[in-house]
mmCIF file of C-alpha atoms in Angstrom:
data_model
loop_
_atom_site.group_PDB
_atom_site.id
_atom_site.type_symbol
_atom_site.label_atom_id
_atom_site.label_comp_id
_atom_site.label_asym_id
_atom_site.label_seq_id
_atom_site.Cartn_x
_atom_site.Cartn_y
_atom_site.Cartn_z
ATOM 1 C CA UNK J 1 0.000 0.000 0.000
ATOM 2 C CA UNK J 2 0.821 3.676 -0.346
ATOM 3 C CA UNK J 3 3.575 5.213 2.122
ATOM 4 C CA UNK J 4 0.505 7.736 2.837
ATOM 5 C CA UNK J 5 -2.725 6.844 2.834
ATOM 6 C CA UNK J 6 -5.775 9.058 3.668
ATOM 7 C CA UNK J 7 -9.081 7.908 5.389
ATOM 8 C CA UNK J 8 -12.114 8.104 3.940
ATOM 9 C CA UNK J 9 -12.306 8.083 0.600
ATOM 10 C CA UNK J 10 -14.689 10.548 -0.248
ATOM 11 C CA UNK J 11 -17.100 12.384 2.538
ATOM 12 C CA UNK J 12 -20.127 14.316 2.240
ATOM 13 C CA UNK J 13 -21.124 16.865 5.083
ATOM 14 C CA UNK J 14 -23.869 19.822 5.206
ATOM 15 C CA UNK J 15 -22.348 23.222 4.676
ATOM 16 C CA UNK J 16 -21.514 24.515 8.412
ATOM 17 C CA UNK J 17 -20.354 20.977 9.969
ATOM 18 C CA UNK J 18 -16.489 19.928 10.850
ATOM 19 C CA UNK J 19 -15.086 17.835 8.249
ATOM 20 C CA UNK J 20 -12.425 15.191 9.196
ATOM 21 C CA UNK J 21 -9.895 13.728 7.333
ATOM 22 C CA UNK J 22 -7.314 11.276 8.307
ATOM 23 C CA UNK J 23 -4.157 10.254 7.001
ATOM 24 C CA UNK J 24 -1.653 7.188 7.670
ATOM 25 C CA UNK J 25 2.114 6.537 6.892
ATOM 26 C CA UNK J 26 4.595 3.859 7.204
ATOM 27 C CA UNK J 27 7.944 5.437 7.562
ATOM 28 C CA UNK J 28 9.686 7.401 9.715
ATOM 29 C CA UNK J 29 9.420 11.363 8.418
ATOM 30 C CA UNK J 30 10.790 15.058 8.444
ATOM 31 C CA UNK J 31 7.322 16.216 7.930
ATOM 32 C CA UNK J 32 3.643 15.752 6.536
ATOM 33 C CA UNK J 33 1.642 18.289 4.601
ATOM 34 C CA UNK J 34 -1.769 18.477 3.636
ATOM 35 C CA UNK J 35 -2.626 19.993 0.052
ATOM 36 C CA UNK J 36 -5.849 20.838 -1.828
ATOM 37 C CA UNK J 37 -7.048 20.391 -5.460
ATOM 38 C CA UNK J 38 -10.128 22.276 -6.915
ATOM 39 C CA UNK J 39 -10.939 20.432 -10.614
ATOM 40 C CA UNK J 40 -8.602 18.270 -11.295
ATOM 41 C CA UNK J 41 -5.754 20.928 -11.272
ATOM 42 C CA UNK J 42 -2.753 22.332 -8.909
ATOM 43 C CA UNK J 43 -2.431 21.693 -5.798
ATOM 44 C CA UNK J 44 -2.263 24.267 -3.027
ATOM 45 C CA UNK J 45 -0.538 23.555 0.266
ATOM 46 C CA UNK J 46 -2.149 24.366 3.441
ATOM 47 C CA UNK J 47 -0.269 23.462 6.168
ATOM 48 C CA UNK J 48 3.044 21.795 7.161
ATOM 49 C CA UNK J 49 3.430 20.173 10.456
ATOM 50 C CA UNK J 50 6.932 18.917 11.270
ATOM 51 C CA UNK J 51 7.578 15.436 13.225
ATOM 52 C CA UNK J 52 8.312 17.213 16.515
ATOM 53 C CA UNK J 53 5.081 18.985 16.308
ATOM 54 C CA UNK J 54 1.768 17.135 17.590
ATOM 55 C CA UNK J 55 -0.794 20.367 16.838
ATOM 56 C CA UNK J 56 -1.007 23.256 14.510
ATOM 57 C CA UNK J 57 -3.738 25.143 12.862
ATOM 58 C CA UNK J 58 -4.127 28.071 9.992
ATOM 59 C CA UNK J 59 -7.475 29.717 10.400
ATOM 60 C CA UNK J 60 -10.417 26.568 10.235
ATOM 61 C CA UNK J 61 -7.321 24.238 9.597
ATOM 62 C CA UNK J 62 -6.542 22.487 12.257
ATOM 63 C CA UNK J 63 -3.530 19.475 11.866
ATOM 64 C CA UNK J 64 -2.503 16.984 14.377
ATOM 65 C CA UNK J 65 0.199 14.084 13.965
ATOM 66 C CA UNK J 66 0.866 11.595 16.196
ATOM 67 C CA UNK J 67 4.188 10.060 15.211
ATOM 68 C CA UNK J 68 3.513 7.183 17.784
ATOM 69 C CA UNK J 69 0.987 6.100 15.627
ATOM 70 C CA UNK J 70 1.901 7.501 12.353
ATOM 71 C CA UNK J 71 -1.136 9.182 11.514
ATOM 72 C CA UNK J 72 -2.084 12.566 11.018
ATOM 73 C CA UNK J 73 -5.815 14.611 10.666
ATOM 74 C CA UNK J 74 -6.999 17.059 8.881
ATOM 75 C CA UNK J 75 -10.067 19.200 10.554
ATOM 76 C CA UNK J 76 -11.749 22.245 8.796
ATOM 77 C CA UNK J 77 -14.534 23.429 11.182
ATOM 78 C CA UNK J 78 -17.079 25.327 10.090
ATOM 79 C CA UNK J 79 -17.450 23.954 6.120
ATOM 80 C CA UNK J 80 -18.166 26.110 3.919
ATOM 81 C CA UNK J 81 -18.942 25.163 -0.035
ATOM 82 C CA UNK J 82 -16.268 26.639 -1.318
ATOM 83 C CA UNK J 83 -14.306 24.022 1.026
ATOM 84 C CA UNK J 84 -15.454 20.998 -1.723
ATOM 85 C CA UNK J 85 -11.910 19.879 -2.570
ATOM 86 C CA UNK J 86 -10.061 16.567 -2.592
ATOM 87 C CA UNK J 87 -7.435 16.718 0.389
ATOM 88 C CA UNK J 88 -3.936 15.195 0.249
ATOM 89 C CA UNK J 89 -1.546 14.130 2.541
ATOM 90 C CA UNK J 90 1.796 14.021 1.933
ATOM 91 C CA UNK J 91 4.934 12.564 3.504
ATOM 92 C CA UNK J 92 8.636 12.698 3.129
ATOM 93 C CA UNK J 93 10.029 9.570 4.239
ATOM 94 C CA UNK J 94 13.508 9.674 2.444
ATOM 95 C CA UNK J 95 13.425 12.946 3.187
ATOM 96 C CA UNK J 96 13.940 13.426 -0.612
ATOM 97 C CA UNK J 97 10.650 13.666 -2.195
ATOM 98 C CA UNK J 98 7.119 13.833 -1.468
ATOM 99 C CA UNK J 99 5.426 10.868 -1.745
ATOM 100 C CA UNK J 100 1.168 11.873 -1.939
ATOM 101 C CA UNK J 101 -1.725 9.616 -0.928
ATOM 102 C CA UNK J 102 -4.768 8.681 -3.078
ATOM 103 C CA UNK J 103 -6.553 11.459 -1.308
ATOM 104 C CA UNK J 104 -10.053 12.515 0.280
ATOM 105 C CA UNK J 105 -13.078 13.356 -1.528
ATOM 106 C CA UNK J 106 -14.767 16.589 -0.096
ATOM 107 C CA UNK J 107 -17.762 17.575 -0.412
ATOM 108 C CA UNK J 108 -19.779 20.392 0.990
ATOM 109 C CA UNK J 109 -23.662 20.301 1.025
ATOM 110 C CA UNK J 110 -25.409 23.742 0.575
ATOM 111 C CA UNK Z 1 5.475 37.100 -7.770
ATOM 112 C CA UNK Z 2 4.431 34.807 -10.667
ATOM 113 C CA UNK Z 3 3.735 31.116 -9.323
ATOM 114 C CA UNK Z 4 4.834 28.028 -11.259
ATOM 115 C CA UNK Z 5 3.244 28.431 -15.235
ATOM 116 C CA UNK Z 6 2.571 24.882 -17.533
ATOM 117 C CA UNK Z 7 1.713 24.696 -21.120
ATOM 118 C CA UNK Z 8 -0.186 23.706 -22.628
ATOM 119 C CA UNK Z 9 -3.102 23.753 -20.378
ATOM 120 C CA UNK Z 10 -4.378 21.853 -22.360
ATOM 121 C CA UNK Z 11 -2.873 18.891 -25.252
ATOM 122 C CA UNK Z 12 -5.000 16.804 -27.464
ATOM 123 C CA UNK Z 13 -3.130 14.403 -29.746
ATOM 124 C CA UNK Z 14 -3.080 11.203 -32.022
ATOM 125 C CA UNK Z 15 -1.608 7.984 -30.578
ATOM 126 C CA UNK Z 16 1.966 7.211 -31.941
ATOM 127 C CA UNK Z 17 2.762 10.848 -31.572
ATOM 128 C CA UNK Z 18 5.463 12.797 -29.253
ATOM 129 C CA UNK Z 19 4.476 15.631 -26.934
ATOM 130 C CA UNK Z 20 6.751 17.944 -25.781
ATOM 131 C CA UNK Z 21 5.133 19.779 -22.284
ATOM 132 C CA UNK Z 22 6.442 22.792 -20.557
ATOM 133 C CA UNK Z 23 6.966 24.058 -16.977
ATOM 134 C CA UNK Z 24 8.275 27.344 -15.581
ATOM 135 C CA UNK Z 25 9.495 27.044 -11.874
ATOM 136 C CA UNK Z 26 9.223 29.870 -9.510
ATOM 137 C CA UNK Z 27 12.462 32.047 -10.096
ATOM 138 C CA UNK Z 28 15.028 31.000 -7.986
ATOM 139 C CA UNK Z 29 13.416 27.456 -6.659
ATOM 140 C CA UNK Z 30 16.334 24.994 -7.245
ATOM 141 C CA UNK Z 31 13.796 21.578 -7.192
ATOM 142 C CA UNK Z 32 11.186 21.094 -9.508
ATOM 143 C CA UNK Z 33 9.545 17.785 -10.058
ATOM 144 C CA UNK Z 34 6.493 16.389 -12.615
ATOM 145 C CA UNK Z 35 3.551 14.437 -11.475
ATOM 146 C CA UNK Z 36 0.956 12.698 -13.009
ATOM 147 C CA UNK Z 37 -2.402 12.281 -11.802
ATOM 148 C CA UNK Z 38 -5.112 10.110 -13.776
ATOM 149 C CA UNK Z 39 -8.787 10.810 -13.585
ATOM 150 C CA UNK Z 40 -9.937 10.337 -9.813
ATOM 151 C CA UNK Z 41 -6.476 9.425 -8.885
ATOM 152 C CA UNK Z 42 -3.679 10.559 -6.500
ATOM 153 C CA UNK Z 43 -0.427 11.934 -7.750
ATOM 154 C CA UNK Z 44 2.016 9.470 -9.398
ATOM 155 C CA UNK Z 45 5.618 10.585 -8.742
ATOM 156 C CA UNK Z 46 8.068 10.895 -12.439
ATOM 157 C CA UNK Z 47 10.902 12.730 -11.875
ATOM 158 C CA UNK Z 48 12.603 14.911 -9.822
ATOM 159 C CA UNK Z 49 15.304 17.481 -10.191
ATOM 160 C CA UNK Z 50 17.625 19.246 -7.243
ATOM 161 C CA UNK Z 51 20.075 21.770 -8.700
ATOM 162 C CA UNK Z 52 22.954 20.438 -10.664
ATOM 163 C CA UNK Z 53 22.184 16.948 -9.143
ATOM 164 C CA UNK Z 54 21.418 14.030 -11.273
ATOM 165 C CA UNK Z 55 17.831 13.646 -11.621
ATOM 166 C CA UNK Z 56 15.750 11.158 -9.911
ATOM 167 C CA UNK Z 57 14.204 8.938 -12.726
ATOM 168 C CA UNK Z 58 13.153 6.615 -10.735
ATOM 169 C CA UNK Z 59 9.059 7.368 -11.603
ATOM 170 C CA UNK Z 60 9.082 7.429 -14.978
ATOM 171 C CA UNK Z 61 6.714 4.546 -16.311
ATOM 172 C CA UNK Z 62 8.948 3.848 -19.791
ATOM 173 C CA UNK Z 63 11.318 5.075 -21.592
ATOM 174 C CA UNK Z 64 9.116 6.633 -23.865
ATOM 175 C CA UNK Z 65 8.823 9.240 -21.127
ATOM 176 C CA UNK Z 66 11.848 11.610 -20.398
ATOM 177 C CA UNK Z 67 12.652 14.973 -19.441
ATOM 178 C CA UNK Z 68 14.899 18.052 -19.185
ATOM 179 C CA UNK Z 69 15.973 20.735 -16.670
ATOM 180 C CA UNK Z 70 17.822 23.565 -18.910
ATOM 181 C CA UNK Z 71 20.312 26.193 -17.138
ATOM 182 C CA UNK Z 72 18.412 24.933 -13.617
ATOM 183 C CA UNK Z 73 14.956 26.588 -14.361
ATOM 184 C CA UNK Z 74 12.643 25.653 -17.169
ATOM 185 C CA UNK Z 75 12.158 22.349 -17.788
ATOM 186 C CA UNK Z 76 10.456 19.668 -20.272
ATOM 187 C CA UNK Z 77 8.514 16.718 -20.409
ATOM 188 C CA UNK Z 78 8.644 14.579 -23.482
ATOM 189 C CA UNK Z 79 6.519 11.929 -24.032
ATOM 190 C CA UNK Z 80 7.488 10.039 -27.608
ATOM 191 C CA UNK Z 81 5.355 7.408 -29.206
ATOM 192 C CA UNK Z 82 2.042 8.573 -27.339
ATOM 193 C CA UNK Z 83 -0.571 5.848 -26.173
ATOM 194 C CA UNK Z 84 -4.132 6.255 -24.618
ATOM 195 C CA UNK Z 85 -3.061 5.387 -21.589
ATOM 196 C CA UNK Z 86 -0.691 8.011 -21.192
ATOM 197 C CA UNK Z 87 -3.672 10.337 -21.156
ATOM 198 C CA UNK Z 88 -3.593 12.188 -17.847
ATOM 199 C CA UNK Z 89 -2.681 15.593 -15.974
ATOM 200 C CA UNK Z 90 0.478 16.638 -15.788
ATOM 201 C CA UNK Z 91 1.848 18.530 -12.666
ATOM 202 C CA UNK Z 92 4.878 20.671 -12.039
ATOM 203 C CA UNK Z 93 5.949 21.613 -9.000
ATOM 204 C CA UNK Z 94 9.088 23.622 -7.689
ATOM 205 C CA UNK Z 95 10.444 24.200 -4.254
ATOM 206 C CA UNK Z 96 12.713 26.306 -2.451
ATOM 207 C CA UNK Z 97 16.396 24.716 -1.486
ATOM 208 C CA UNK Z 98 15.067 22.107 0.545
ATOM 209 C CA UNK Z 99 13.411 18.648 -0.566
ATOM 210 C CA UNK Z 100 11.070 17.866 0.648
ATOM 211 C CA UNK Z 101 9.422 21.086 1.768
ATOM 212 C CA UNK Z 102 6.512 22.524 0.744
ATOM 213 C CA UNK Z 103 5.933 22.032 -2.984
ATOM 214 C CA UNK Z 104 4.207 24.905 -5.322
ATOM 215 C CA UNK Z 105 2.048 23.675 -8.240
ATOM 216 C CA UNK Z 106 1.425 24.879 -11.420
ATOM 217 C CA UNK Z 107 -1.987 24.314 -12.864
ATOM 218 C CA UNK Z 108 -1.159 21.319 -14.860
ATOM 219 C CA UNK Z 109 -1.361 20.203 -18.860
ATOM 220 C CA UNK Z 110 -4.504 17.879 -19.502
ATOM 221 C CA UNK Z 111 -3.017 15.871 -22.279
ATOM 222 C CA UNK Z 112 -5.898 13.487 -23.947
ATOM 223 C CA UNK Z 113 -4.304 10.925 -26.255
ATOM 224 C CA UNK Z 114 -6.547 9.694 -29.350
#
């Protein structure tokens, strides 16, 4: 399986609820970064938590990572529509390249 | 400043044929590395360059697939001998010294093979 795998699939929330996204490695890493991709098209990063760090959040972002367990999540509180995305983790466990998961299926209910 | 720029945006061609796509880094970003992601699909990893370094090829699929990094900024992906299956989006991204740190993306090439 994929050094970084995210959990679920695809979710489906009303507009207004948190939305939850999980994401498991296999290898020791540097860090782990979430991205987001509208369409089909670039990515944008949101947030980069480093291994020493266990909590950090950027506005309705919130990230944790729990090395222990080597698994990270992804909150955005308060969905809005414009939050419909797919979410991807990513990892750097040679500490050479990114290596992206299959990513998480967004979407916001109006 | 100007983020990372791909083109085409968009590439429709007949299968058998080479494509040749382009990506512009962010100006003074010393890795860059090319993606491709398939309908519904994460990103699959092709190659990666770090400043004067030998590339990492180790992602390519074939080697109908290859690329260059000229004068350690733009850079090229060529595809010879096209087949439907190479029919995908194509990502750029650059990043600052460091691998492995946060990655910029350009908006990709959608590249439909006939």
């Amino acid at each position: 399986s994929q050094q970084g795998e995210e959990d679920p699939q695809a979710l489906s929330i009303q507009e207004g609820e948190n939305a939850t996204m999980n994401c498991s490695y296999k290898t020791s890493i540097n860090n782990l970064q979430w991205y987001r991709q509208n369409s089909g098209r670039g990515l944008v990063h949101l947030i980069l938590i480093r291994s020493n760090e266990r909590e950090k959040h950027s506005g309705r972002l919130r990230v944790t990572l729990d090395t222990s367990k080597k698994s990270s999540s992804l909150l955005i509180t308060a969905s809005r529509a414009a939050d419909t995305a797919s979410y991807f983790c990513a990892t750097d466990p040679l500490a050479q390249k990114l290596v992206f998961g299959q990513g998480t299926r967004l979407t916001i209910n109006p | 400043g100007a983020g990372v720029s791909q083109s085409p945006s968009n590439k429709v061609t007949e299968k058998g044929k080479d494509v040749e796509l382009r990506c512009d880094p962010i100006s003074g970003h010393t890795a860059l590395y090319w993606y491709r992601q398939s309908l519904g699909q994460g990103l699959e990893f092709l190659i990666y360059f770090q400043g004067n370094s030998a590339p990492d090829k180790s992602g390519l699929p074939s080697d109908r697939f290859s690329a260059e990094r000229t004068g350690g900024s733009v850079s090229t992906l060529t595809i010879q001998r096209t087949q439907q299956e190479d029919s995908a989006v194509y990502l750029c991204a650059s990043s600052p010294i460091i691998a492995g740190e946060t990655q910029y993306f350009g908006p990709g090439t959608r590249l439909l093979v006939l």
